[in-house]
XYZ file of C-alpha atoms in Angstrom:
771
model
C -31.263 -12.965 46.371
C -31.533 -9.497 44.944
C -29.540 -6.887 46.576
C -31.973 -3.902 46.832
C -30.874 -1.402 48.783
C -32.511 2.312 48.747
C -30.671 5.375 49.166
C -31.869 8.376 50.464
C -31.371 11.925 48.487
C -28.952 13.777 50.675
C -26.646 17.333 50.122
C -23.061 15.333 49.731
C -21.866 14.933 46.332
C -23.187 11.837 45.231
C -23.422 11.154 41.451
C -26.975 10.788 41.139
C -29.297 11.202 38.237
C -32.296 13.368 40.112
C -34.580 13.315 42.741
C -37.399 12.852 40.304
C -38.745 9.151 40.720
C -36.123 6.660 38.399
C -39.282 5.490 36.248
C -39.706 8.941 34.555
C -36.057 9.482 33.569
C -35.513 9.516 29.465
C -33.257 6.638 28.719
C -30.851 8.976 26.659
C -28.025 10.320 28.524
C -28.694 14.163 29.198
C -25.012 15.041 28.903
C -24.980 13.769 25.184
C -25.011 11.558 22.719
C -22.302 8.413 22.152
C -18.612 9.115 21.282
C -18.446 9.636 17.357
C -14.913 8.095 17.003
C -12.885 5.280 18.679
C -10.011 8.263 19.509
C -12.779 9.681 21.812
C -12.992 6.828 24.067
C -10.064 7.645 25.765
C -12.499 10.236 27.458
C -15.322 7.638 29.001
C -15.559 7.873 32.705
C -17.995 5.381 33.284
C -17.602 2.027 31.634
C -19.327 -1.435 31.679
C -17.364 -4.440 30.893
C -19.763 -7.380 30.185
C -17.885 -10.978 30.291
C -19.866 -13.476 28.234
C -20.119 -17.517 29.208
C -17.253 -17.992 26.442
C -14.987 -15.702 27.963
C -15.297 -16.673 31.776
C -15.592 -20.445 30.965
C -13.149 -23.271 30.366
C -13.192 -24.864 27.079
C -15.049 -28.232 29.022
C -17.589 -25.711 30.351
C -17.300 -26.723 33.716
C -15.036 -24.158 35.359
C -13.893 -21.239 34.817
C -10.833 -19.801 32.617
C -8.501 -18.283 35.854
C -6.003 -16.832 33.792
C -8.241 -14.762 31.469
C -10.048 -13.876 34.413
C -7.316 -12.831 36.335
C -6.053 -10.642 33.525
C -9.804 -8.794 32.810
C -9.575 -8.114 36.271
C -5.725 -6.472 36.221
C -7.129 -4.499 33.181
C -10.485 -3.007 35.202
C -8.248 -2.278 38.330
C -5.932 -0.400 36.090
C -8.843 1.728 34.818
C -10.400 2.043 38.139
C -7.314 3.548 39.663
C -7.142 6.115 36.669
C -10.084 7.315 38.035
C -12.841 5.830 35.960
C -15.653 4.365 37.531
C -15.862 0.593 36.262
C -18.701 -1.953 36.387
C -18.873 -5.432 35.285
C -21.799 -7.561 34.233
C -20.434 -11.279 34.263
C -21.531 -14.807 33.507
C -19.935 -18.045 34.935
C -22.058 -18.746 38.043
C -23.909 -21.850 35.980
C -20.296 -23.089 34.806
C -18.854 -22.576 38.251
C -21.884 -24.324 39.893
C -21.537 -27.248 37.529
C -18.154 -27.893 38.612
C -18.954 -28.044 42.111
C -21.787 -29.987 41.559
C -20.177 -32.671 39.700
C -17.437 -33.031 42.167
C -19.708 -33.417 45.240
C -22.017 -35.936 43.350
C -18.962 -37.886 42.644
C -17.885 -37.612 46.559
C -21.169 -38.738 47.508
C -21.365 -41.856 45.588
C -20.971 -44.773 48.665
C -17.390 -46.016 49.113
C -18.505 -49.517 48.681
C -19.886 -48.740 44.974
C -16.537 -47.182 44.278
C -14.327 -50.101 45.806
C -16.618 -52.756 43.815
C -16.735 -50.939 40.350
C -13.242 -50.567 40.018
C -10.947 -47.645 39.062
C -12.020 -47.914 35.283
C -15.828 -48.067 35.829
C -15.556 -45.146 38.390
C -14.194 -43.048 35.788
C -17.260 -43.715 33.620
C -19.598 -43.239 36.323
C -22.619 -41.642 35.052
C -23.421 -37.710 36.003
C -26.977 -36.555 35.841
C -27.926 -33.794 33.994
C -27.532 -30.835 35.954
C -30.329 -28.049 35.880
C -29.147 -24.476 35.272
C -30.667 -23.078 38.321
C -29.569 -25.127 40.741
C -25.585 -24.695 39.281
C -26.049 -20.881 39.293
C -27.111 -21.024 43.098
C -24.309 -23.191 44.063
C -22.024 -21.522 41.848
C -23.123 -17.819 42.236
C -21.036 -17.520 45.991
C -17.787 -19.120 44.413
C -17.987 -16.468 41.360
C -18.206 -13.888 43.679
C -15.406 -14.782 46.065
C -13.051 -15.171 43.083
C -13.627 -11.951 41.947
C -13.303 -10.495 45.427
C -10.168 -12.420 46.059
C -8.449 -11.016 42.454
C -9.681 -7.442 43.357
C -8.105 -7.522 46.667
C -4.844 -7.780 44.890
C -5.230 -4.451 43.680
C -6.514 -2.819 46.681
C -10.184 -2.468 45.128
C -13.336 -3.791 46.661
C -16.005 -5.180 44.763
C -19.630 -5.773 45.470
C -21.930 -8.338 44.018
C -25.571 -7.374 42.714
C -28.180 -9.895 41.183
C -30.849 -8.957 39.169
C -33.738 -10.458 37.228
C -36.120 -8.546 34.286
C -38.707 -7.695 37.251
C -36.083 -5.668 38.765
C -36.225 -3.287 35.938
C -40.186 -3.113 35.725
C -40.811 -2.331 39.121
C -40.447 1.479 39.746
C -39.434 0.906 43.248
C -36.529 -1.381 42.647
C -35.390 0.353 40.028
C -34.669 3.240 42.153
C -33.010 0.961 44.698
C -30.869 -0.711 42.093
C -29.648 3.030 40.738
C -29.210 4.390 44.137
C -27.312 1.144 44.968
C -24.917 1.370 42.084
C -24.530 4.860 42.488
C -23.596 4.566 45.773
C -21.039 1.840 44.988
C -19.148 3.976 42.200
C -18.781 6.883 45.062
C -17.190 4.739 47.258
C -14.825 3.493 44.407
C -16.417 0.299 44.668
C -16.646 -1.961 41.641
C -19.886 -3.127 41.217
C -20.109 -6.855 39.963
C -23.784 -7.567 38.141
C -25.389 -10.855 37.224
C -28.633 -12.114 36.454
C -30.092 -14.069 39.125
C -30.236 -17.467 37.167
C -31.429 -19.081 40.163
C -35.016 -17.833 40.330
C -35.058 -16.268 36.700
C -38.555 -16.494 34.937
C -38.943 -17.484 31.305
C -38.317 -14.029 29.520
C -42.145 -12.521 28.851
C -43.191 -12.165 25.203
C -43.160 -8.472 24.468
C -41.822 -6.043 21.389
C -38.380 -6.691 22.921
C -35.472 -4.567 21.354
C -38.301 -3.081 18.991
C -37.535 0.451 20.315
C -35.665 2.281 22.992
C -37.865 2.134 25.627
C -38.434 -1.411 25.519
C -35.682 -4.279 26.370
C -36.201 -7.201 28.733
C -33.070 -8.847 30.519
C -33.169 -12.381 28.580
C -29.396 -12.919 29.032
C -26.522 -10.738 30.297
C -26.029 -9.104 26.679
C -29.469 -7.298 27.193
C -28.727 -6.911 30.934
C -25.523 -5.008 29.677
C -27.192 -3.034 27.661
C -30.033 -2.040 30.198
C -27.636 -1.074 33.017
C -25.239 0.744 30.622
C -28.237 3.389 29.703
C -29.720 3.462 32.971
C -26.356 4.252 34.653
C -25.662 6.878 31.603
C -22.802 4.724 30.954
C -20.231 6.195 28.638
C -18.669 2.935 27.155
C -20.221 -1.009 27.170
C -17.626 -3.284 26.102
C -19.054 -6.562 25.400
C -16.355 -9.787 25.188
C -16.936 -12.614 23.380
C -15.134 -15.405 21.954
C -15.009 -13.826 18.323
C -13.060 -10.819 17.011
C -15.993 -8.604 16.941
C -19.482 -8.596 14.443
C -18.535 -9.961 10.638
C -20.582 -9.541 7.881
C -21.140 -13.200 7.852
C -20.694 -15.939 9.781
C -17.141 -16.150 11.363
C -15.185 -18.942 9.399
C -16.675 -18.983 6.489
C -14.738 -18.005 3.579
C -15.583 -14.351 2.740
C -16.239 -13.162 6.479
C -14.982 -9.908 7.204
C -14.697 -8.213 10.353
C -16.588 -4.979 10.564
C -14.638 -2.282 11.901
C -17.472 0.115 12.458
C -20.975 -0.569 12.443
C -23.780 1.804 12.209
C -27.519 1.465 12.881
C -29.485 0.403 9.568
C -26.700 -1.738 8.667
C -28.288 -4.869 9.991
C -29.356 -5.928 6.425
C -26.046 -6.404 5.369
C -25.129 -8.731 8.074
C -25.707 -12.691 8.011
C -26.015 -13.819 11.711
C -24.302 -17.393 12.592
C -25.135 -19.623 15.394
C -24.921 -18.607 19.201
C -21.653 -19.439 21.028
C -21.109 -22.909 22.674
C -22.338 -21.719 26.253
C -23.947 -18.042 25.974
C -27.628 -17.607 26.179
C -27.773 -15.065 23.275
C -25.573 -15.298 19.883
C -24.235 -12.300 18.134
C -27.444 -11.068 16.917
C -28.863 -10.654 20.554
C -25.483 -8.700 20.903
C -26.149 -6.186 18.303
C -29.576 -5.542 19.204
C -28.587 -4.741 22.963
C -25.721 -2.985 21.725
C -27.853 -0.894 18.998
C -30.524 -0.432 21.873
C -27.684 1.279 24.513
C -26.137 3.080 21.573
C -29.493 4.752 20.953
C -29.949 5.791 24.802
C -26.656 7.155 24.174
C -23.839 4.656 25.229
C -21.120 3.912 22.792
C -20.416 -0.017 22.183
C -17.660 -2.084 21.283
C -17.837 -5.782 20.765
C -14.520 -7.428 20.893
C -12.663 -10.950 21.314
C -12.034 -11.544 25.132
C -10.688 -15.125 24.913
C -7.662 -14.546 22.380
C -4.415 -15.350 24.157
C -2.299 -12.825 22.335
C -5.173 -10.013 22.939
C -7.354 -10.883 26.173
C -4.479 -9.567 27.918
C -4.727 -5.768 26.827
C -8.377 -6.106 24.923
C -9.957 -3.743 27.312
C -7.183 -0.937 27.925
C -6.960 -1.198 24.118
C -10.411 -0.682 23.460
C -10.169 2.499 25.987
C -7.194 3.720 24.158
C -9.151 4.222 21.360
C -7.243 1.192 19.313
C -8.725 -0.589 16.458
C -9.953 -3.564 18.669
C -13.407 -5.142 17.581
C -16.535 -3.742 16.254
C -17.082 -0.104 17.322
C -20.643 0.886 16.951
C -21.168 4.399 16.129
C -23.943 6.855 14.683
C -22.156 9.005 12.956
C -21.184 7.758 9.519
C -17.783 9.207 7.549
C -18.558 11.662 4.675
C -15.527 9.160 2.624
C -14.820 5.593 2.632
C -13.379 3.705 5.747
C -9.889 2.663 5.280
C -10.549 -1.014 4.963
C -12.464 0.208 1.957
C -9.836 2.234 0.809
C -7.649 -0.473 1.097
C -9.716 -2.808 -1.134
C -9.869 0.323 -3.407
C -6.340 0.615 -3.491
C -5.623 -3.284 -4.158
C -8.242 -3.120 -7.202
C -7.001 0.078 -8.546
C -3.269 -1.279 -8.512
C -3.874 -4.191 -10.383
C -5.810 -2.455 -12.957
C -2.871 0.124 -13.136
C -0.224 -3.011 -13.588
C -2.396 -4.035 -16.644
C -1.672 -0.970 -18.404
C 0.722 -0.292 -20.988
C 4.351 1.100 -19.653
C 3.556 4.124 -21.670
C 0.601 4.558 -20.170
C 1.558 4.439 -16.856
C 4.215 6.805 -18.150
C 1.620 9.283 -19.462
C 0.012 9.567 -15.998
C 3.420 10.616 -14.449
C 4.121 12.823 -17.037
C 0.300 14.470 -16.557
C 1.238 14.726 -12.789
C 4.509 16.579 -13.505
C 2.436 18.802 -15.611
C 0.251 19.342 -12.940
C 2.689 20.623 -10.191
C 3.688 23.491 -12.395
C 0.381 24.350 -13.981
C -1.473 24.504 -10.663
C 1.488 26.082 -8.477
C -0.565 29.100 -7.285
C -3.072 26.433 -6.102
C -0.405 24.207 -4.017
C 1.163 27.131 -2.939
C -1.696 28.638 -1.258
C -2.895 25.628 0.659
C 0.896 25.001 1.792
C 0.449 28.483 3.175
C -2.378 27.591 5.110
C -0.667 24.909 6.554
C 2.247 26.940 7.296
C -0.043 29.824 8.930
C -1.491 26.977 11.268
C 1.584 25.331 11.983
C 3.198 28.779 13.070
C 0.195 29.955 15.454
C -0.056 26.682 17.160
C 3.882 26.594 17.434
C 3.819 22.737 17.390
C 6.842 22.345 15.070
C 10.551 23.106 15.386
C 12.151 25.102 12.505
C 13.827 22.234 10.660
C 10.291 20.647 10.483
C 8.975 23.945 9.570
C 11.679 23.974 6.363
C 10.583 20.642 5.561
C 6.907 21.663 5.249
C 7.579 24.443 3.131
C 6.677 23.880 -0.685
C 8.131 26.837 -3.026
C 8.304 27.528 -6.781
C 11.615 25.715 -7.009
C 10.878 22.772 -4.836
C 7.769 21.998 -7.025
C 10.199 22.595 -10.236
C 12.125 19.958 -8.836
C 9.628 17.720 -8.058
C 8.461 17.878 -11.825
C 11.766 17.129 -13.283
C 12.383 13.976 -10.740
C 8.553 12.775 -12.168
C 9.642 13.037 -15.545
C 12.678 11.036 -14.956
C 10.967 8.332 -13.163
C 8.045 8.488 -16.251
C 11.397 7.990 -18.912
C 12.885 4.792 -16.721
C 9.290 3.252 -16.126
C 9.106 1.924 -19.721
C 10.646 -1.428 -18.747
C 9.844 -1.836 -15.101
C 6.651 -4.045 -14.819
C 6.609 -7.096 -16.588
C 10.558 -7.281 -17.489
C 11.772 -10.770 -17.869
C 14.966 -11.157 -15.880
C 15.507 -14.682 -16.174
C 14.781 -17.586 -18.688
C 15.505 -21.204 -18.320
C 14.570 -24.058 -20.671
C 13.780 -26.843 -18.307
C 13.049 -29.539 -20.811
C 11.594 -29.532 -24.371
C 8.721 -27.251 -24.769
C 8.922 -26.766 -21.485
C 10.014 -22.784 -20.520
C 10.431 -20.952 -17.369
C 10.647 -17.103 -16.896
C 11.005 -15.241 -13.733
C 9.500 -11.416 -14.485
C 8.589 -8.300 -12.430
C 5.225 -7.614 -10.694
C 4.353 -4.861 -8.433
C 4.672 -5.838 -4.679
C 0.349 -5.258 -4.167
C -0.557 -2.278 -2.001
C 1.876 0.165 -0.344
C 1.062 2.212 2.847
C 3.573 5.054 3.306
C 3.354 7.342 6.123
C 5.440 10.597 5.970
C 5.286 13.481 7.907
C 5.508 17.538 7.387
C 6.689 16.826 4.087
C 3.732 17.208 1.441
C 6.418 16.906 -1.473
C 6.867 13.144 -0.703
C 3.320 12.622 -1.905
C 3.744 13.506 -5.314
C 7.235 11.376 -5.531
C 5.543 8.357 -3.814
C 2.773 8.594 -5.897
C 4.806 8.480 -9.213
C 7.019 5.647 -8.029
C 4.007 3.515 -7.045
C 2.216 4.586 -10.611
C 5.429 3.506 -12.598
C 5.812 -0.040 -10.425
C 2.174 -0.547 -10.572
C 1.424 -0.723 -7.031
C -1.698 0.373 -5.159
C -1.005 3.150 -2.562
C -2.413 4.347 0.899
C -0.692 7.704 1.784
C -0.906 8.697 5.607
C 0.091 12.567 6.031
C 0.912 14.299 8.947
C -1.745 16.710 10.010
C 0.465 19.333 9.617
C 0.389 19.334 5.964
C -3.418 18.340 5.616
C -4.088 21.343 3.135
C -1.034 20.813 0.859
C -1.611 16.779 0.640
C -5.194 17.370 0.207
C -4.233 19.352 -2.979
C -1.420 17.385 -4.319
C -3.577 14.155 -4.137
C -6.677 15.584 -6.122
C -3.784 16.455 -8.890
C -2.521 13.024 -8.544
C -6.006 11.488 -8.891
C -6.697 13.722 -11.772
C -3.589 12.872 -13.668
C -4.884 8.593 -12.762
C -8.267 9.314 -14.362
C -6.897 9.554 -18.088
C -6.570 6.027 -17.387
C -9.483 5.397 -15.533
C -7.213 4.522 -12.358
C -8.173 6.946 -10.073
C -8.928 4.629 -6.994
C -5.162 3.693 -7.478
C -3.821 5.873 -4.848
C -5.763 6.646 -1.709
C -5.212 9.363 1.123
C -6.309 8.319 4.458
C -7.947 11.031 5.685
C -9.960 9.368 8.534
C -8.822 9.471 12.068
C -7.166 6.124 11.931
C -4.110 5.932 14.327
C -0.444 4.713 12.492
C -0.426 1.689 14.981
C -4.174 0.887 14.062
C -3.193 1.197 10.424
C 0.010 -1.329 11.224
C -2.415 -4.044 11.700
C -4.409 -4.047 8.533
C -2.478 -7.105 7.060
C -4.703 -8.334 4.838
C -5.078 -4.953 3.209
C -1.172 -3.652 2.922
C 1.549 -5.703 1.731
C 4.250 -3.056 2.790
C 5.040 -0.138 5.331
C 7.184 2.517 4.072
C 7.553 4.820 6.872
C 9.123 8.654 5.762
C 9.849 10.775 8.838
C 12.223 10.810 12.045
C 13.649 7.729 13.757
C 11.131 7.677 16.312
C 8.384 7.356 13.904
C 10.446 4.773 12.159
C 10.682 3.001 15.394
C 7.398 2.827 16.465
C 5.994 1.563 13.108
C 8.303 -1.159 13.298
C 7.192 -2.118 16.574
C 3.248 -1.771 16.003
C 3.179 -3.710 12.264
C 1.999 -7.271 12.780
C 2.816 -9.515 10.389
C 3.399 -6.417 7.389
C 7.332 -5.933 6.284
C 8.476 -2.528 7.240
C 11.139 -0.866 4.338
C 13.126 1.827 6.015
C 15.795 2.955 8.502
C 15.180 3.657 12.061
C 18.119 5.952 12.439
C 20.704 7.923 10.115
C 23.701 7.728 12.027
C 25.980 8.977 9.275
C 30.244 8.697 9.423
C 32.654 10.761 7.876
C 36.196 9.379 8.183
C 38.929 11.911 7.341
C 42.149 9.741 6.641
C 45.787 10.777 7.130
C 46.155 11.036 3.448
C 42.951 13.369 3.090
C 43.343 16.727 0.820
C 43.018 19.988 2.899
C 40.641 21.399 0.247
C 38.357 18.536 0.241
C 37.950 18.206 3.712
C 36.648 21.255 4.872
C 34.028 21.290 1.714
C 32.521 17.843 2.195
C 32.201 17.773 5.917
C 30.328 21.496 5.808
C 27.802 20.182 3.081
C 27.405 16.701 4.817
C 26.854 18.293 7.904
C 25.690 21.702 7.822
C 23.511 21.890 4.463
C 20.093 20.186 5.917
C 21.019 18.868 9.365
C 18.073 17.510 10.058
C 17.795 14.914 6.865
C 18.659 11.405 7.818
C 21.791 11.204 5.495
C 23.283 14.204 7.234
C 26.822 13.531 9.275
C 26.513 12.975 12.875
C 29.821 11.513 13.876
C 33.290 13.093 12.389
C 35.936 10.333 12.780
C 39.904 11.605 12.648
C 42.778 9.586 12.085
C 44.997 10.310 14.901
C 47.974 11.694 13.288
C 46.105 14.624 12.190
C 45.161 16.231 15.622
C 46.846 19.071 15.980
C 47.682 20.084 12.815
C 46.741 22.715 10.597
C 44.237 20.386 8.375
C 42.125 19.703 12.003
C 42.321 23.354 12.997
C 40.714 24.225 9.827
C 37.704 21.643 10.628
C 37.330 22.753 14.112
C 37.344 26.598 12.947
C 34.374 25.721 9.818
C 32.684 23.990 12.804
C 32.422 26.732 14.616
C 31.692 29.296 12.327
C 28.933 27.089 11.076
C 27.555 27.086 14.753
C 27.874 23.580 15.169
C 28.085 22.206 18.803
C 30.577 19.558 19.158
C 30.664 16.604 21.646
C 33.499 14.748 22.067
C 34.039 10.840 22.052
C 36.178 9.317 24.610
C 39.196 9.027 23.025
C 39.175 12.011 21.429
C 38.352 13.806 25.281
C 41.500 12.193 26.237
C 43.688 14.374 24.025
C 42.291 17.493 25.207
C 43.054 19.437 28.402
C 39.762 21.506 27.718
C 37.480 19.413 25.624
C 33.813 19.909 24.322
C 31.322 18.225 26.756
C 31.985 14.217 26.608
C 29.285 12.723 24.244
C 26.523 10.483 26.092
C 26.335 8.228 23.387
C 28.294 7.580 20.244
C 25.136 5.996 18.683
C 23.284 9.620 18.963
C 21.250 10.926 15.673
C 21.338 14.298 16.473
C 19.213 15.948 13.386
C 20.312 19.427 14.130
C 23.747 21.502 13.825
C 25.480 19.200 16.446
C 28.097 16.580 15.756
C 30.323 13.989 17.312
C 34.180 14.025 16.837
C 36.117 10.832 17.529
C 39.837 9.993 17.082
C 40.672 6.693 15.473
C 44.214 4.929 14.661
C 43.388 3.846 11.045
C 41.379 2.870 8.816
C 40.552 -0.536 10.324
C 39.424 1.046 13.191
C 37.403 3.170 11.447
C 35.427 0.345 9.909
C 35.190 -1.115 13.193
C 33.760 2.190 15.221
C 31.156 2.224 12.369
C 30.402 -1.156 12.440
C 29.769 -0.678 16.319
C 27.940 2.335 16.400
C 26.181 3.152 13.008
C 23.376 2.485 11.678
C 24.266 0.949 8.268
C 23.019 3.826 6.288
C 25.616 6.296 4.480
C 29.384 6.754 5.301
C 32.016 8.444 3.592
C 35.828 8.285 3.618
C 37.680 11.357 2.623
C 41.633 10.129 1.317
C 43.517 10.636 -1.818
C 45.378 7.046 -0.942
C 43.285 4.787 -3.694
C 44.266 2.083 -1.685
C 42.833 2.966 1.902
C 39.461 3.764 -0.031
C 39.155 1.039 -1.833
C 39.642 -0.968 1.632
C 37.149 1.345 3.179
C 34.523 0.829 0.227
C 34.866 -2.613 -0.038
C 34.416 -3.262 3.863
C 32.378 -1.092 5.437
C 28.844 -2.683 5.632
C 26.131 0.057 5.171
C 23.610 0.561 2.160
C 25.594 3.613 0.780
C 29.439 4.098 1.137
C 31.156 7.069 -0.686
C 34.465 8.354 -1.210
C 35.557 11.980 -1.328
C 32.050 12.575 -1.628
C 29.054 14.247 0.900
C 26.957 11.911 2.918
C 24.052 14.175 1.576
C 24.216 12.141 -2.196
C 22.387 9.456 -0.412
C 19.175 10.520 -2.344
C 16.902 8.679 -4.762
C 16.846 11.930 -7.046
C 20.564 12.743 -6.586
C 20.990 8.858 -7.733
C 18.989 9.131 -10.781
C 15.885 7.450 -9.416
C 13.756 10.296 -9.818
C 12.735 10.197 -6.460
C 12.736 7.606 -3.798
C 10.065 6.140 -1.246
C 12.864 5.740 1.464
C 16.280 5.186 2.170
C 16.507 1.453 3.285
C 18.763 -0.034 5.938
C 17.414 -3.599 5.530
C 19.577 -6.456 4.050
C 16.681 -7.711 2.716
C 15.110 -6.780 -0.845
C 15.975 -3.058 -1.571
C 18.966 -1.490 0.120
C 19.838 2.357 0.201
C 17.388 4.933 -1.865
C 14.309 2.770 -2.865
C 13.292 3.745 -6.186
C 11.217 1.799 -8.862
C 12.968 -1.444 -8.512
C 12.855 -1.393 -5.024
C 8.810 -1.521 -5.405
C 8.796 -4.894 -7.653
C 9.090 -8.378 -6.595
C 9.005 -11.350 -9.111
C 6.941 -14.293 -10.008
C 7.578 -17.507 -12.114
C 5.976 -18.177 -15.445
C 5.926 -22.040 -16.720
C 4.802 -22.836 -20.032
C 4.545 -26.517 -21.097
C 2.727 -28.772 -23.074
C 1.090 -31.454 -21.026
C 4.307 -31.840 -19.173
C 3.923 -34.059 -15.688
C 6.683 -34.606 -13.422
C 6.167 -38.398 -13.345
C 7.864 -38.171 -16.842
C 11.022 -37.332 -15.277
C 11.847 -39.960 -12.846
C 14.089 -42.557 -13.509
C 12.136 -44.649 -15.636
C 10.483 -41.652 -17.324
C 10.606 -40.668 -20.993
C 11.934 -37.227 -20.247
C 15.265 -35.691 -18.755
C 15.773 -32.227 -17.178
C 17.839 -29.740 -19.098
C 17.900 -26.849 -17.247
C 19.546 -24.496 -20.401
C 19.760 -20.917 -19.824
C 18.230 -18.732 -22.433
C 18.878 -15.258 -23.705
C 17.000 -12.782 -22.168
C 14.519 -9.918 -24.727
C 16.197 -6.910 -25.349
C 15.282 -4.310 -22.785
C 13.815 -1.076 -24.160
C 16.106 1.588 -23.389
C 14.412 4.745 -25.013
């Protein structure tokens, strides 16, 4: 039965369209167009969630998927309790009724027939084909009771509304339906809407979906679109059993998920068959989505059945995350990030095929451009600095990172020339040769990793450094810089592409300028082979957490130690500590914890250390043991695993070099650790036993840097124990492949009865180019 309630207008703050008859209202939203970008979806106030038959129905098509349904109700309730207005268009009455009627038919069989037929025959008892309308009539009340019970758990009331196509063509019924829905939303009730399948007539032939003014309710897709536009909904979420819209039928070899779909793109899509239980296939969903989009409602089609994502798919969409296919009327000026990833991969492969001297020539050209175009670069950087200062969004250490200068650009150019000089023998270098058998030789050679995604904050100088390393190693590159460095990054990327153009590989390095969130980029596992974060420890942690199936190279923290041994030189100690802590306290390789041998307490050397730190205005925190030695001590540290990133440090006392090593292993981050001592035996013990990426003797922690190591530059510092470790230069951006050259060799020839024997002889390597 169709619920049609007429609501008279009143002076209360009821959210109604108008007092004008409903039939005369335009279908486009009076308050604006649909959202242009995913990031704007978080502002959606009124949302329709359409649950397809495949989402709410079990795999056997007889009964409901209760777990999925409970998860969907939880997400809708969460959004409703945030103050949004949620509506559900649901399927499932037919499946629920089919389960119920099958059960009733089995129970209605006579007991005598059941007894005489035997258990085995009873299982095979024929069930008549059930008519869909009868199933819907039997299942609708049970479906609604289930929804009510689930929403009650979240203190939310739900109301049922059944509609048919006729309800949208009769002026009075449309007005009643509109009034009912607005009244329910005003009372914070979730309307649950379904087609009245018990009485629905066959769809009338018309110019359905040919224009914005005509759409007939043939299935729940068209119903959801119709309601979304009629109710001026901000967002329509269509949940199905596929991830979204693909350019060809899902499951086909070259099918690619379309992230954003624009009106007019239909010709680029090949539609497949409809789902196993639904009334309409993907083509019907797309037509309904485009109709809703034309009416001013944003649309996302996504997967509501996948067990790993269905528990948060609705909330992820509203949060603006890259889920499913987003329908937008605004085409971006440039390529999408997916297209940029493809361009970087193609360009990277072309780059890797160049001669080493050609790649070096590109880097030399980029180094020249950094100095030749100095004025333009500094002017762009000035714009970034002015905006950052006006908005007051950057702390002083980050402003320092953001600032470019003539000296910085000169240092960059020098570093790039070092990379170019050292890149002559990187890609394609033979690192192992083995004669497997006569005329069967194996080589292991270096090759690029593929496509790198480098995410960096506040440091535009990262862009040419990382680009040069990617070029030298033959890798495609996606760069995602911080918004605070937008102008600087733009001109530096332009110069990088200008240098790449001399050998026709401009596309190999791409700067991501779209509104992609970092978390969304980390999901592009089919486009990206390695993620390298450059920034705060929080950024690295977030990326490591968000990366799904893509390796992340980096360090989450830079908790660096300096251990002052009992045999330390007075002249060296304060010099090394000052440089390690004060030269650039925001750096990841800055000193954070100072370990002091117990015998140095209350000595002139200890007093010199404390005086120097106070002069440099370093705030001192006391470790537990250090605090126990003092009557009046600095504030006791909250955690010995703190990365301050500022003029602060912790001082702790240890009894021996062995205890210093144990402390570093317990509280350090395996980044960079230093010993200051004149005792060579003690120093060697420290160097051999500390398990960190960089371990130094009588040298500042700040030497942990690709440029200072002679790598020219670094893409980052890795504390991983797999692949590259420490400052990562060209070598860390290469992997290997095996090349086997034979002459009609087959494995069966090497069996016991075969004619050949394995030799496994090591062969000399070709001479490396050291020029």
